[in-house]
Short mmCIF file of N, CA and C in Angstrom, two decimals:
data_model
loop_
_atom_site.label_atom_id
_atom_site.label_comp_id
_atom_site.label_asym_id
_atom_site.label_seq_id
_atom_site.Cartn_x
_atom_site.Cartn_y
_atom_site.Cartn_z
N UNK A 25 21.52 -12.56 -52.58
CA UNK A 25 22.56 -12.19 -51.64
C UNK A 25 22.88 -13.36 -50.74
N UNK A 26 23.83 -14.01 -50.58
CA UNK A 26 23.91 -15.11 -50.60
C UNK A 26 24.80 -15.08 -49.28
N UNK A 27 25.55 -13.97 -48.98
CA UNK A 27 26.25 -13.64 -47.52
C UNK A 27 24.99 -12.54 -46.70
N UNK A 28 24.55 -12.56 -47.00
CA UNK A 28 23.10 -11.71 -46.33
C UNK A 28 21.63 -12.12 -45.81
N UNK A 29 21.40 -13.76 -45.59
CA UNK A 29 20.44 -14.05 -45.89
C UNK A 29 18.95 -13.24 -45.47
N UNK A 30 17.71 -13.88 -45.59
CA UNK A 30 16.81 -13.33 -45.37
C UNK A 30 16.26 -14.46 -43.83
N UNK A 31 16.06 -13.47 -43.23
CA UNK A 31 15.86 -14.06 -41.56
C UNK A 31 14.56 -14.51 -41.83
N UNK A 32 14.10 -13.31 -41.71
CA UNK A 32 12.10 -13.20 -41.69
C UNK A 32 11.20 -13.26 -43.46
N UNK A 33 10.99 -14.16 -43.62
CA UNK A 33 10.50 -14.11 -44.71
C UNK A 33 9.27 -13.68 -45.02
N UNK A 34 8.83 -13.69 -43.87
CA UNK A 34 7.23 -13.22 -43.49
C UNK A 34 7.36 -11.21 -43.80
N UNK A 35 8.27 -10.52 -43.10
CA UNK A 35 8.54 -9.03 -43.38
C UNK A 35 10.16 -9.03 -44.00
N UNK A 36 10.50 -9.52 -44.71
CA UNK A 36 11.71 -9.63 -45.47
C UNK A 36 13.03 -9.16 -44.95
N UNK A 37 13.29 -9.36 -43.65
CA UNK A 37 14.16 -8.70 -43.21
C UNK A 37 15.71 -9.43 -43.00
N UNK A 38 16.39 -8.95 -43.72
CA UNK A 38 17.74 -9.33 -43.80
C UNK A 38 18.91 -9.66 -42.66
N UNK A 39 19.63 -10.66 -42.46
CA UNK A 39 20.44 -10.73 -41.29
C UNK A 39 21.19 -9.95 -40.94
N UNK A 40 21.60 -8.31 -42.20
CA UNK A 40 22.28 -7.66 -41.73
C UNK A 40 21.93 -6.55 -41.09
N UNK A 41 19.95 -7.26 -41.37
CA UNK A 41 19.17 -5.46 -41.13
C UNK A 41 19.29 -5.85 -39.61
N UNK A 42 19.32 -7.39 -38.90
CA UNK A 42 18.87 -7.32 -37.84
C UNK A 42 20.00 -7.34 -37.07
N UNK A 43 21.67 -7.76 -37.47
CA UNK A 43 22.77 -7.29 -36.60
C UNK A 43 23.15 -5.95 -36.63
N UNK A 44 22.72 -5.03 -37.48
CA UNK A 44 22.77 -3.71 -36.98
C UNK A 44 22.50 -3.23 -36.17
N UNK A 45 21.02 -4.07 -35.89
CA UNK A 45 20.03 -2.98 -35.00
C UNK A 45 20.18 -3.18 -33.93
N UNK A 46 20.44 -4.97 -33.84
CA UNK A 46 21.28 -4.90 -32.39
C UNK A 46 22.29 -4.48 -32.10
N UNK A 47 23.29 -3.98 -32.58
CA UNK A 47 24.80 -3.26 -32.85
C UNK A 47 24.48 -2.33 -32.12
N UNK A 48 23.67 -1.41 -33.10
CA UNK A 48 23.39 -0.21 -33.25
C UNK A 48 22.39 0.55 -31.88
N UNK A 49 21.30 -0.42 -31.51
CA UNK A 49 20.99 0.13 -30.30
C UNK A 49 21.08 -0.82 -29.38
N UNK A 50 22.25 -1.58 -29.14
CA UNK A 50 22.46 -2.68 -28.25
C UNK A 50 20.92 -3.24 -27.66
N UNK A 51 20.95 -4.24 -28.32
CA UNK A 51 19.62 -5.05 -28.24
C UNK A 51 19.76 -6.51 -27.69
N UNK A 52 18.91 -6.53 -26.77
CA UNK A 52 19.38 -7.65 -25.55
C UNK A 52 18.60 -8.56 -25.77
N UNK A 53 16.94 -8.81 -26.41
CA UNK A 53 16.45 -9.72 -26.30
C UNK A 53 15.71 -10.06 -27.48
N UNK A 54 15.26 -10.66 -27.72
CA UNK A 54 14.40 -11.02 -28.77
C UNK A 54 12.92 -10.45 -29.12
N UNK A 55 12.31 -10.13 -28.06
CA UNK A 55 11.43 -8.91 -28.11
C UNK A 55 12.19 -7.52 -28.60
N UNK A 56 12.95 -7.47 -28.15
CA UNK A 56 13.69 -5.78 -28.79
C UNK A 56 13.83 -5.72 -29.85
N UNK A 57 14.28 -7.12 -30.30
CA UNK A 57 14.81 -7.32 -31.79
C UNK A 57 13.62 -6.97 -32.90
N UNK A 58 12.66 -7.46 -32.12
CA UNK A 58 10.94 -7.57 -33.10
C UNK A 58 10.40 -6.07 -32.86
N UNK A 59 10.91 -5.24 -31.61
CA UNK A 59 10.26 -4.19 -31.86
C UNK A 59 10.95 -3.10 -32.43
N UNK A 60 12.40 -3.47 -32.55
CA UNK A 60 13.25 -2.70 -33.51
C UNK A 60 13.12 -2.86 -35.12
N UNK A 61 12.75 -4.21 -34.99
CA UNK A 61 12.95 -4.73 -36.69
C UNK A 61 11.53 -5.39 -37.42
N UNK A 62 10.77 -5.57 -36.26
CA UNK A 62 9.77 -6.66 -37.06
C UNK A 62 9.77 -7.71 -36.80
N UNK A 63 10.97 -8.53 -37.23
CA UNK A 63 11.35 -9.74 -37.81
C UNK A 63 10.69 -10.78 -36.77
N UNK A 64 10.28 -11.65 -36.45
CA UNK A 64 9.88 -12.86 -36.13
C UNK A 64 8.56 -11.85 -35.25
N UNK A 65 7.97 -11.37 -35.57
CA UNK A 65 6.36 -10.91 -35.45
C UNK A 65 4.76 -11.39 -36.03
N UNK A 66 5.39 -12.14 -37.28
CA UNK A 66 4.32 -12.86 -37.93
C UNK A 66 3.92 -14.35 -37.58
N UNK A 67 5.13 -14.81 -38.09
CA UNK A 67 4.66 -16.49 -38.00
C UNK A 67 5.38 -17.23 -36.92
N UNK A 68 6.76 -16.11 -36.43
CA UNK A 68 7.69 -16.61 -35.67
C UNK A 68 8.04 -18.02 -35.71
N UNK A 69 8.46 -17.94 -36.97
CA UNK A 69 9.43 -19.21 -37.25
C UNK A 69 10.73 -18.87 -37.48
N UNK A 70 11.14 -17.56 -37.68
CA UNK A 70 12.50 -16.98 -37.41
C UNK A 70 13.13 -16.63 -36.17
N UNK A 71 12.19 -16.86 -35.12
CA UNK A 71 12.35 -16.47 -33.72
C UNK A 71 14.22 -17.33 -32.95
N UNK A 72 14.20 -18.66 -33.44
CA UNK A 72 15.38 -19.43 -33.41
C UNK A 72 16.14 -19.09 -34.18
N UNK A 73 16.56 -17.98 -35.18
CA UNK A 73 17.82 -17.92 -36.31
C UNK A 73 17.77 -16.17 -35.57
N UNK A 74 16.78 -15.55 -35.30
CA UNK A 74 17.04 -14.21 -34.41
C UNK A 74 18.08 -14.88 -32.78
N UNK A 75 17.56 -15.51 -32.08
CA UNK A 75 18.03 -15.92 -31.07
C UNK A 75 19.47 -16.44 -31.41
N UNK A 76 19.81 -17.29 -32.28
CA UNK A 76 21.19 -16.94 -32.26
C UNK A 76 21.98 -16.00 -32.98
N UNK A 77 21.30 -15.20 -33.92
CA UNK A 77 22.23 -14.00 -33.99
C UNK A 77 22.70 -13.29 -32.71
N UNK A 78 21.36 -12.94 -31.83
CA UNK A 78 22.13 -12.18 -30.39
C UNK A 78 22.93 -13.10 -29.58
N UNK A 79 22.92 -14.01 -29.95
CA UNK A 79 23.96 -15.09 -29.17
C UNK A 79 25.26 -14.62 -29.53
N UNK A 80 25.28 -15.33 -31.16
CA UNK A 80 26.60 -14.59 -31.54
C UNK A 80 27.52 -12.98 -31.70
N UNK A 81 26.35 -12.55 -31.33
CA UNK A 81 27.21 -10.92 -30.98
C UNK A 81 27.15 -10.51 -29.56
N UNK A 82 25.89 -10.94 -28.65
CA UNK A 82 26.28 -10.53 -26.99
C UNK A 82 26.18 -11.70 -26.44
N UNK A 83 26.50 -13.07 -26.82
CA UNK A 83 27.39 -13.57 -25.93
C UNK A 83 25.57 -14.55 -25.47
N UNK A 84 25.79 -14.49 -24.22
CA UNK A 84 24.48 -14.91 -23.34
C UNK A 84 23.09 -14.08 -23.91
N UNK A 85 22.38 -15.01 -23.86
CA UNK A 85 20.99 -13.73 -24.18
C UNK A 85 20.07 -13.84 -23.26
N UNK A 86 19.46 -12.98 -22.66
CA UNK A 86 18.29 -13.11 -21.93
C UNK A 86 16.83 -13.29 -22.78
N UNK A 87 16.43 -14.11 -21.45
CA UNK A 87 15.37 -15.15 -22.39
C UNK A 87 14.14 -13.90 -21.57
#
């Protein structure tokens, strides 16, 4: 899937699983994101490609 990539390779979680969830329950930080989704919980080397997804959908992110 080549318009979908995979964020977290560590829990396989997809870039569209994780703009939903911020969509979906308006998710402000990067902790929310991990306790909604997982994603950068393991090795957090996805922690920088999560951080700008919420960039690009709310704008400013709180750190």
């Amino acid at each position: 899937m080549e318009n979908d990539p995979i964020i977290c390779t560590c829990n396989e979680i997809r870039q569209s699983e994780i703009e939903k969830a911020i969509k979906g329950k308006n998710l402000k930080t990067i902790e929310e994101v991990q306790d909604e989704t997982s994603a950068g919980t393991v090795c957090g080397a996805c922690v920088d490609d999560i951080f700008l997804i919420l960039e690009k959908i709310n704008g400013k992110v709180e750190l």
